Structure formats: structure tokens, C-alpha cells
């Protein structure tokens, strides 16, 4: 009797909990959507800031490399012949480890024709570089052998004589 009395007094009261639940779910969905959109916007802003920072670092590094290339070009422009000692002093004055962290060394390569190769290797031997050879060894019309590479660490010493024109990526860069 009591339940019939309640149902007669408030017939819509049975739907009220469902209405509250529906309103809560809608509110939760709206809040989740807004939080996701806000998080996405923050992520995009962080990504753009990181991309700009990385881009600026790359540009700075490239400018450093260009400045070092220009200084090496100046060394050769100011001298009729650069000796191994001249090149070593030049690189020492740059103080790579203090001012240019991450750079393994600075080098010079000689562009040679096939006809010039043997006399050039003999010239290097006569300068005291008795182990100098141009490698990899296979016949080609043009060579770009690393002649000087400073500082002369074990790793850099291994690269002496390497024909950079045999490696496709370096070759494309050199041709450009």
C-alpha cells in the first residue's frame, strides 16, 4: 500500500536517478573531451618548441662547420704549400676540444687523377708517411684521398688515405 501511495505522489521520481546518472555521464564526457583537447594543444606546443630548438641547434652546428671550412680555405689561400706541420699547427690553434665539442677532426683531401695516384703516394712516402696508401684499392678515374687529418688520434690515423669518393653519400656531397 505504501508503494502505490508513493507512485501516486511522484510518478516521475523513478526516473530521477537515471536523469542524474545521464547528466553525470554527459558532464564526464564533456570534461574528458576538453581535457584531451587541452592536452593535445599542450603536446603540440611542446613539439613545436622542441622542433624549433632542434632546428636552431642544427643551424648553429652547420654554421660552425662552415666557419671551420672557411678557415681551412683561408689557410690554403694564404700559403703556396701547406705542410703537415702547418696543418697540424692550424688545427691546434682552433682548440677543437675546447671550442668545437663533438668534432672528431679536420682534414684535407687531395683530388687526384689515376695518372697522378702513384707519384702522389710516393711523394707522401718521401715525406715520412711510409704507411700511406690510397684505399679502397680498385681502379677509377678520380680519387679524393684524405691526406691530413688532425688531431691525429688512432681513429683519425686509420682514415688517412681513404678515398672519400668511393662512399656514395660523401660523393654526392662533394659533387654538389
JSON list of C-alpha atoms in Angstrom, two decimals:
[
{"chain": "A", "resi": 1, "resn": "UNK", "atom": "CA", "xyz": [0.00, 0.00, 0.00]},
{"chain": "A", "resi": 2, "resn": "UNK", "atom": "CA", "xyz": [2.80, 2.31, 0.74]},
{"chain": "A", "resi": 3, "resn": "UNK", "atom": "CA", "xyz": [4.50, 1.74, -2.67]},
{"chain": "A", "resi": 4, "resn": "UNK", "atom": "CA", "xyz": [1.29, 2.51, -4.50]},
{"chain": "A", "resi": 5, "resn": "UNK", "atom": "CA", "xyz": [0.94, 5.67, -2.46]},
{"chain": "A", "resi": 6, "resn": "UNK", "atom": "CA", "xyz": [4.47, 6.80, -3.36]},
{"chain": "A", "resi": 7, "resn": "UNK", "atom": "CA", "xyz": [3.96, 6.07, -7.02]},
{"chain": "A", "resi": 8, "resn": "UNK", "atom": "CA", "xyz": [0.76, 8.12, -7.00]},
{"chain": "A", "resi": 9, "resn": "UNK", "atom": "CA", "xyz": [2.51, 11.05, -5.28]},
{"chain": "A", "resi": 10, "resn": "UNK", "atom": "CA", "xyz": [5.62, 11.21, -7.53]},
{"chain": "A", "resi": 11, "resn": "UNK", "atom": "CA", "xyz": [5.25, 9.27, -10.76]},
{"chain": "A", "resi": 12, "resn": "UNK", "atom": "CA", "xyz": [8.46, 10.85, -12.31]},
{"chain": "A", "resi": 13, "resn": "UNK", "atom": "CA", "xyz": [10.54, 10.15, -9.24]},
{"chain": "A", "resi": 14, "resn": "UNK", "atom": "CA", "xyz": [11.58, 6.70, -10.52]},
{"chain": "A", "resi": 15, "resn": "UNK", "atom": "CA", "xyz": [13.35, 8.37, -13.48]},
{"chain": "A", "resi": 16, "resn": "UNK", "atom": "CA", "xyz": [15.19, 10.92, -11.36]},
{"chain": "A", "resi": 17, "resn": "UNK", "atom": "CA", "xyz": [18.22, 8.67, -10.56]},
{"chain": "A", "resi": 18, "resn": "UNK", "atom": "CA", "xyz": [18.54, 7.89, -14.27]},
{"chain": "A", "resi": 19, "resn": "UNK", "atom": "CA", "xyz": [18.39, 11.57, -15.09]},
{"chain": "A", "resi": 20, "resn": "UNK", "atom": "CA", "xyz": [21.15, 12.33, -12.55]},
{"chain": "A", "resi": 21, "resn": "UNK", "atom": "CA", "xyz": [23.24, 9.45, -13.95]},
{"chain": "A", "resi": 22, "resn": "UNK", "atom": "CA", "xyz": [22.76, 10.70, -17.53]},
{"chain": "A", "resi": 23, "resn": "UNK", "atom": "CA", "xyz": [23.71, 14.26, -16.53]},
{"chain": "A", "resi": 24, "resn": "UNK", "atom": "CA", "xyz": [26.84, 12.94, -14.75]},
{"chain": "A", "resi": 25, "resn": "UNK", "atom": "CA", "xyz": [27.88, 10.90, -17.78]},
{"chain": "A", "resi": 26, "resn": "UNK", "atom": "CA", "xyz": [27.39, 13.86, -20.12]},
{"chain": "A", "resi": 27, "resn": "UNK", "atom": "CA", "xyz": [29.37, 16.11, -17.77]},
{"chain": "A", "resi": 28, "resn": "UNK", "atom": "CA", "xyz": [32.16, 13.50, -17.56]},
{"chain": "A", "resi": 29, "resn": "UNK", "atom": "CA", "xyz": [32.27, 13.14, -21.34]},
{"chain": "A", "resi": 30, "resn": "UNK", "atom": "CA", "xyz": [32.48, 16.91, -21.84]},
{"chain": "A", "resi": 31, "resn": "UNK", "atom": "CA", "xyz": [35.23, 17.24, -19.22]},
{"chain": "A", "resi": 32, "resn": "UNK", "atom": "CA", "xyz": [37.21, 14.32, -20.77]},
{"chain": "A", "resi": 33, "resn": "UNK", "atom": "CA", "xyz": [36.90, 15.80, -24.25]},
{"chain": "A", "resi": 34, "resn": "UNK", "atom": "CA", "xyz": [38.10, 19.21, -23.06]},
{"chain": "A", "resi": 35, "resn": "UNK", "atom": "CA", "xyz": [41.00, 17.71, -21.10]},
{"chain": "A", "resi": 36, "resn": "UNK", "atom": "CA", "xyz": [42.05, 15.68, -24.13]},
{"chain": "A", "resi": 37, "resn": "UNK", "atom": "CA", "xyz": [41.88, 18.75, -26.39]},
{"chain": "A", "resi": 38, "resn": "UNK", "atom": "CA", "xyz": [43.86, 20.78, -23.84]},
{"chain": "A", "resi": 39, "resn": "UNK", "atom": "CA", "xyz": [46.46, 18.01, -23.52]},
{"chain": "A", "resi": 40, "resn": "UNK", "atom": "CA", "xyz": [46.72, 17.75, -27.31]},
{"chain": "A", "resi": 41, "resn": "UNK", "atom": "CA", "xyz": [47.27, 21.50, -27.59]},
{"chain": "A", "resi": 42, "resn": "UNK", "atom": "CA", "xyz": [49.98, 21.37, -24.91]},
{"chain": "A", "resi": 43, "resn": "UNK", "atom": "CA", "xyz": [51.66, 18.43, -26.66]},
{"chain": "A", "resi": 44, "resn": "UNK", "atom": "CA", "xyz": [51.61, 20.30, -29.98]},
{"chain": "A", "resi": 45, "resn": "UNK", "atom": "CA", "xyz": [53.09, 23.41, -28.35]},
{"chain": "A", "resi": 46, "resn": "UNK", "atom": "CA", "xyz": [55.88, 21.35, -26.72]},
{"chain": "A", "resi": 47, "resn": "UNK", "atom": "CA", "xyz": [56.55, 19.56, -30.00]},
{"chain": "A", "resi": 48, "resn": "UNK", "atom": "CA", "xyz": [56.80, 22.83, -31.94]},
{"chain": "A", "resi": 49, "resn": "UNK", "atom": "CA", "xyz": [59.10, 24.31, -29.30]},
{"chain": "A", "resi": 50, "resn": "UNK", "atom": "CA", "xyz": [61.32, 21.21, -29.39]},
{"chain": "A", "resi": 51, "resn": "UNK", "atom": "CA", "xyz": [61.38, 21.21, -33.19]},
{"chain": "A", "resi": 52, "resn": "UNK", "atom": "CA", "xyz": [62.41, 24.87, -33.24]},
{"chain": "A", "resi": 53, "resn": "UNK", "atom": "CA", "xyz": [65.10, 24.25, -30.63]},
{"chain": "A", "resi": 54, "resn": "UNK", "atom": "CA", "xyz": [66.49, 21.28, -32.56]},
{"chain": "A", "resi": 55, "resn": "UNK", "atom": "CA", "xyz": [66.35, 23.25, -35.82]},
{"chain": "A", "resi": 56, "resn": "UNK", "atom": "CA", "xyz": [68.26, 26.12, -34.25]},
{"chain": "A", "resi": 57, "resn": "UNK", "atom": "CA", "xyz": [70.88, 23.70, -32.87]},
{"chain": "A", "resi": 58, "resn": "UNK", "atom": "CA", "xyz": [71.32, 22.12, -36.30]},
{"chain": "A", "resi": 59, "resn": "UNK", "atom": "CA", "xyz": [71.63, 25.52, -37.97]},
{"chain": "A", "resi": 60, "resn": "UNK", "atom": "CA", "xyz": [74.20, 26.56, -35.36]},
{"chain": "A", "resi": 61, "resn": "UNK", "atom": "CA", "xyz": [76.19, 23.37, -35.93]},
{"chain": "A", "resi": 62, "resn": "UNK", "atom": "CA", "xyz": [76.14, 23.87, -39.70]},
{"chain": "A", "resi": 63, "resn": "UNK", "atom": "CA", "xyz": [77.32, 27.46, -39.28]},
{"chain": "A", "resi": 64, "resn": "UNK", "atom": "CA", "xyz": [80.18, 26.17, -37.13]},
{"chain": "A", "resi": 65, "resn": "UNK", "atom": "CA", "xyz": [81.17, 23.67, -39.81]},
{"chain": "A", "resi": 66, "resn": "UNK", "atom": "CA", "xyz": [81.02, 26.37, -42.49]},
{"chain": "A", "resi": 67, "resn": "UNK", "atom": "CA", "xyz": [83.20, 28.66, -40.39]},
{"chain": "A", "resi": 68, "resn": "UNK", "atom": "CA", "xyz": [85.77, 25.87, -39.96]},
{"chain": "A", "resi": 69, "resn": "UNK", "atom": "CA", "xyz": [85.70, 25.17, -43.70]},
{"chain": "A", "resi": 70, "resn": "UNK", "atom": "CA", "xyz": [86.25, 28.86, -44.43]},
{"chain": "A", "resi": 71, "resn": "UNK", "atom": "CA", "xyz": [89.17, 29.00, -42.00]},
{"chain": "A", "resi": 72, "resn": "UNK", "atom": "CA", "xyz": [90.76, 25.96, -43.69]},
{"chain": "A", "resi": 73, "resn": "UNK", "atom": "CA", "xyz": [90.21, 27.58, -47.06]},
{"chain": "A", "resi": 74, "resn": "UNK", "atom": "CA", "xyz": [91.95, 30.68, -45.73]},
{"chain": "A", "resi": 75, "resn": "UNK", "atom": "CA", "xyz": [94.93, 28.60, -44.65]},
{"chain": "A", "resi": 76, "resn": "UNK", "atom": "CA", "xyz": [95.38, 27.24, -48.15]},
{"chain": "A", "resi": 77, "resn": "UNK", "atom": "CA", "xyz": [94.71, 30.61, -49.81]},
{"chain": "A", "resi": 78, "resn": "UNK", "atom": "CA", "xyz": [97.42, 32.26, -47.69]},
{"chain": "A", "resi": 79, "resn": "UNK", "atom": "CA", "xyz": [100.12, 29.72, -48.49]},
{"chain": "A", "resi": 80, "resn": "UNK", "atom": "CA", "xyz": [101.69, 28.31, -51.63]},
{"chain": "A", "resi": 81, "resn": "UNK", "atom": "CA", "xyz": [102.16, 24.92, -49.98]},
{"chain": "A", "resi": 82, "resn": "UNK", "atom": "CA", "xyz": [100.73, 23.68, -46.69]},
{"chain": "A", "resi": 83, "resn": "UNK", "atom": "CA", "xyz": [102.99, 21.19, -44.96]},
{"chain": "A", "resi": 84, "resn": "UNK", "atom": "CA", "xyz": [101.79, 18.57, -42.49]},
{"chain": "A", "resi": 85, "resn": "UNK", "atom": "CA", "xyz": [103.30, 20.69, -39.69]},
{"chain": "A", "resi": 86, "resn": "UNK", "atom": "CA", "xyz": [101.46, 23.81, -40.93]},
{"chain": "A", "resi": 87, "resn": "UNK", "atom": "CA", "xyz": [98.18, 21.91, -40.97]},
{"chain": "A", "resi": 88, "resn": "UNK", "atom": "CA", "xyz": [98.80, 20.44, -37.52]},
{"chain": "A", "resi": 89, "resn": "UNK", "atom": "CA", "xyz": [99.54, 23.91, -36.04]},
{"chain": "A", "resi": 90, "resn": "UNK", "atom": "CA", "xyz": [96.46, 25.33, -37.74]},
{"chain": "A", "resi": 91, "resn": "UNK", "atom": "CA", "xyz": [94.18, 22.71, -36.15]},
{"chain": "A", "resi": 92, "resn": "UNK", "atom": "CA", "xyz": [95.91, 23.05, -32.77]},
{"chain": "A", "resi": 93, "resn": "UNK", "atom": "CA", "xyz": [95.16, 26.81, -32.81]},
{"chain": "A", "resi": 94, "resn": "UNK", "atom": "CA", "xyz": [91.45, 26.04, -33.34]},
{"chain": "A", "resi": 95, "resn": "UNK", "atom": "CA", "xyz": [91.39, 24.16, -30.00]},
{"chain": "A", "resi": 96, "resn": "UNK", "atom": "CA", "xyz": [88.72, 21.76, -31.22]},
{"chain": "A", "resi": 97, "resn": "UNK", "atom": "CA", "xyz": [88.19, 20.01, -27.89]},
{"chain": "A", "resi": 98, "resn": "UNK", "atom": "CA", "xyz": [87.50, 23.31, -26.10]},
{"chain": "A", "resi": 99, "resn": "UNK", "atom": "CA", "xyz": [85.52, 25.28, -28.69]},
{"chain": "A", "resi": 100, "resn": "UNK", "atom": "CA", "xyz": [84.03, 22.66, -31.02]},
{"chain": "A", "resi": 101, "resn": "UNK", "atom": "CA", "xyz": [82.86, 19.73, -28.93]},
{"chain": "A", "resi": 102, "resn": "UNK", "atom": "CA", "xyz": [81.79, 16.74, -30.95]},
{"chain": "A", "resi": 103, "resn": "UNK", "atom": "CA", "xyz": [84.08, 17.38, -33.91]},
{"chain": "A", "resi": 104, "resn": "UNK", "atom": "CA", "xyz": [86.45, 14.44, -34.32]},
{"chain": "A", "resi": 105, "resn": "UNK", "atom": "CA", "xyz": [88.89, 16.28, -36.53]},
{"chain": "A", "resi": 106, "resn": "UNK", "atom": "CA", "xyz": [89.57, 18.47, -39.51]},
{"chain": "A", "resi": 107, "resn": "UNK", "atom": "CA", "xyz": [91.10, 17.08, -42.64]},
{"chain": "A", "resi": 108, "resn": "UNK", "atom": "CA", "xyz": [92.26, 17.84, -46.12]},
{"chain": "A", "resi": 109, "resn": "UNK", "atom": "CA", "xyz": [91.79, 15.58, -49.11]},
{"chain": "A", "resi": 110, "resn": "UNK", "atom": "CA", "xyz": [93.67, 15.68, -52.38]},
{"chain": "A", "resi": 111, "resn": "UNK", "atom": "CA", "xyz": [91.85, 15.33, -55.70]},
{"chain": "A", "resi": 112, "resn": "UNK", "atom": "CA", "xyz": [93.91, 13.10, -57.96]},
{"chain": "A", "resi": 113, "resn": "UNK", "atom": "CA", "xyz": [93.58, 11.53, -61.36]},
{"chain": "A", "resi": 114, "resn": "UNK", "atom": "CA", "xyz": [94.51, 7.89, -61.93]},
{"chain": "A", "resi": 115, "resn": "UNK", "atom": "CA", "xyz": [97.75, 9.05, -63.60]},
{"chain": "A", "resi": 116, "resn": "UNK", "atom": "CA", "xyz": [98.71, 11.14, -60.53]},
{"chain": "A", "resi": 117, "resn": "UNK", "atom": "CA", "xyz": [97.96, 8.49, -57.92]},
{"chain": "A", "resi": 118, "resn": "UNK", "atom": "CA", "xyz": [101.26, 6.57, -57.80]},
{"chain": "A", "resi": 119, "resn": "UNK", "atom": "CA", "xyz": [103.50, 9.66, -57.83]},
{"chain": "A", "resi": 120, "resn": "UNK", "atom": "CA", "xyz": [101.38, 11.22, -55.08]},
{"chain": "A", "resi": 121, "resn": "UNK", "atom": "CA", "xyz": [101.69, 8.12, -52.88]},
{"chain": "A", "resi": 122, "resn": "UNK", "atom": "CA", "xyz": [105.47, 8.12, -53.49]},
{"chain": "A", "resi": 123, "resn": "UNK", "atom": "CA", "xyz": [105.56, 11.80, -52.52]},
{"chain": "A", "resi": 124, "resn": "UNK", "atom": "CA", "xyz": [103.77, 11.01, -49.26]},
{"chain": "A", "resi": 125, "resn": "UNK", "atom": "CA", "xyz": [106.28, 8.22, -48.57]},
{"chain": "A", "resi": 126, "resn": "UNK", "atom": "CA", "xyz": [109.17, 10.61, -49.14]},
{"chain": "A", "resi": 127, "resn": "UNK", "atom": "CA", "xyz": [107.60, 12.99, -46.58]},
{"chain": "A", "resi": 128, "resn": "UNK", "atom": "CA", "xyz": [107.89, 10.25, -43.95]},
{"chain": "A", "resi": 129, "resn": "UNK", "atom": "CA", "xyz": [104.37, 8.80, -44.29]},
{"chain": "A", "resi": 130, "resn": "UNK", "atom": "CA", "xyz": [105.70, 5.35, -45.21]},
{"chain": "A", "resi": 131, "resn": "UNK", "atom": "CA", "xyz": [102.40, 3.56, -44.49]},
{"chain": "A", "resi": 132, "resn": "UNK", "atom": "CA", "xyz": [100.35, 5.93, -46.65]},
{"chain": "A", "resi": 133, "resn": "UNK", "atom": "CA", "xyz": [98.21, 4.28, -49.31]},
{"chain": "A", "resi": 134, "resn": "UNK", "atom": "CA", "xyz": [95.02, 5.25, -51.09]},
{"chain": "A", "resi": 135, "resn": "UNK", "atom": "CA", "xyz": [92.21, 2.89, -50.22]},
{"chain": "A", "resi": 136, "resn": "UNK", "atom": "CA", "xyz": [89.94, 1.11, -51.01]},
{"chain": "A", "resi": 137, "resn": "UNK", "atom": "CA", "xyz": [92.09, -0.23, -53.78]},
{"chain": "A", "resi": 138, "resn": "UNK", "atom": "CA", "xyz": [90.32, -0.55, -57.08]},
{"chain": "A", "resi": 139, "resn": "UNK", "atom": "CA", "xyz": [90.88, 1.33, -60.30]},
{"chain": "A", "resi": 140, "resn": "UNK", "atom": "CA", "xyz": [88.91, 4.50, -61.00]},
{"chain": "A", "resi": 141, "resn": "UNK", "atom": "CA", "xyz": [89.41, 7.75, -62.89]},
{"chain": "A", "resi": 142, "resn": "UNK", "atom": "CA", "xyz": [89.32, 10.12, -59.92]},
{"chain": "A", "resi": 143, "resn": "UNK", "atom": "CA", "xyz": [90.47, 9.89, -56.29]},
{"chain": "A", "resi": 144, "resn": "UNK", "atom": "CA", "xyz": [89.79, 12.11, -53.27]},
{"chain": "A", "resi": 145, "resn": "UNK", "atom": "CA", "xyz": [92.21, 10.76, -50.68]},
{"chain": "A", "resi": 146, "resn": "UNK", "atom": "CA", "xyz": [92.42, 12.07, -47.11]},
{"chain": "A", "resi": 147, "resn": "UNK", "atom": "CA", "xyz": [95.93, 13.48, -46.79]},
{"chain": "A", "resi": 148, "resn": "UNK", "atom": "CA", "xyz": [95.82, 15.39, -43.48]},
{"chain": "A", "resi": 149, "resn": "UNK", "atom": "CA", "xyz": [93.54, 14.72, -40.53]},
{"chain": "A", "resi": 150, "resn": "UNK", "atom": "CA", "xyz": [94.08, 16.40, -37.19]},
{"chain": "A", "resi": 151, "resn": "UNK", "atom": "CA", "xyz": [94.19, 15.78, -34.33]},
{"chain": "A", "resi": 152, "resn": "UNK", "atom": "CA", "xyz": [95.96, 12.60, -35.29]},
{"chain": "A", "resi": 153, "resn": "UNK", "atom": "CA", "xyz": [94.13, 10.17, -32.99]},
{"chain": "A", "resi": 154, "resn": "UNK", "atom": "CA", "xyz": [94.17, 6.41, -33.61]},
{"chain": "A", "resi": 155, "resn": "UNK", "atom": "CA", "xyz": [90.76, 6.62, -35.31]},
{"chain": "A", "resi": 156, "resn": "UNK", "atom": "CA", "xyz": [91.78, 9.57, -37.49]},
{"chain": "A", "resi": 157, "resn": "UNK", "atom": "CA", "xyz": [95.08, 7.89, -38.38]},
{"chain": "A", "resi": 158, "resn": "UNK", "atom": "CA", "xyz": [93.16, 4.91, -39.75]},
{"chain": "A", "resi": 159, "resn": "UNK", "atom": "CA", "xyz": [91.27, 7.22, -42.13]},
{"chain": "A", "resi": 160, "resn": "UNK", "atom": "CA", "xyz": [94.39, 8.61, -43.81]},
{"chain": "A", "resi": 161, "resn": "UNK", "atom": "CA", "xyz": [94.45, 7.70, -47.50]},
{"chain": "A", "resi": 162, "resn": "UNK", "atom": "CA", "xyz": [90.74, 6.86, -47.58]},
{"chain": "A", "resi": 163, "resn": "UNK", "atom": "CA", "xyz": [89.17, 7.79, -50.91]},
{"chain": "A", "resi": 164, "resn": "UNK", "atom": "CA", "xyz": [86.01, 9.60, -49.84]},
{"chain": "A", "resi": 165, "resn": "UNK", "atom": "CA", "xyz": [84.70, 9.50, -53.41]},
{"chain": "A", "resi": 166, "resn": "UNK", "atom": "CA", "xyz": [84.03, 5.75, -53.01]},
{"chain": "A", "resi": 167, "resn": "UNK", "atom": "CA", "xyz": [81.30, 6.34, -50.44]},
{"chain": "A", "resi": 168, "resn": "UNK", "atom": "CA", "xyz": [78.01, 7.38, -52.16]},
{"chain": "A", "resi": 169, "resn": "UNK", "atom": "CA", "xyz": [76.79, 9.92, -49.58]},
{"chain": "A", "resi": 170, "resn": "UNK", "atom": "CA", "xyz": [80.13, 11.72, -49.39]},
{"chain": "A", "resi": 171, "resn": "UNK", "atom": "CA", "xyz": [80.48, 11.59, -53.14]},
{"chain": "A", "resi": 172, "resn": "UNK", "atom": "CA", "xyz": [77.11, 13.32, -53.64]},
{"chain": "A", "resi": 173, "resn": "UNK", "atom": "CA", "xyz": [78.05, 15.99, -51.12]},
{"chain": "A", "resi": 174, "resn": "UNK", "atom": "CA", "xyz": [81.43, 16.57, -52.75]},
{"chain": "A", "resi": 175, "resn": "UNK", "atom": "CA", "xyz": [79.90, 16.77, -56.22]},
{"chain": "A", "resi": 176, "resn": "UNK", "atom": "CA", "xyz": [77.44, 19.42, -55.05]}
]
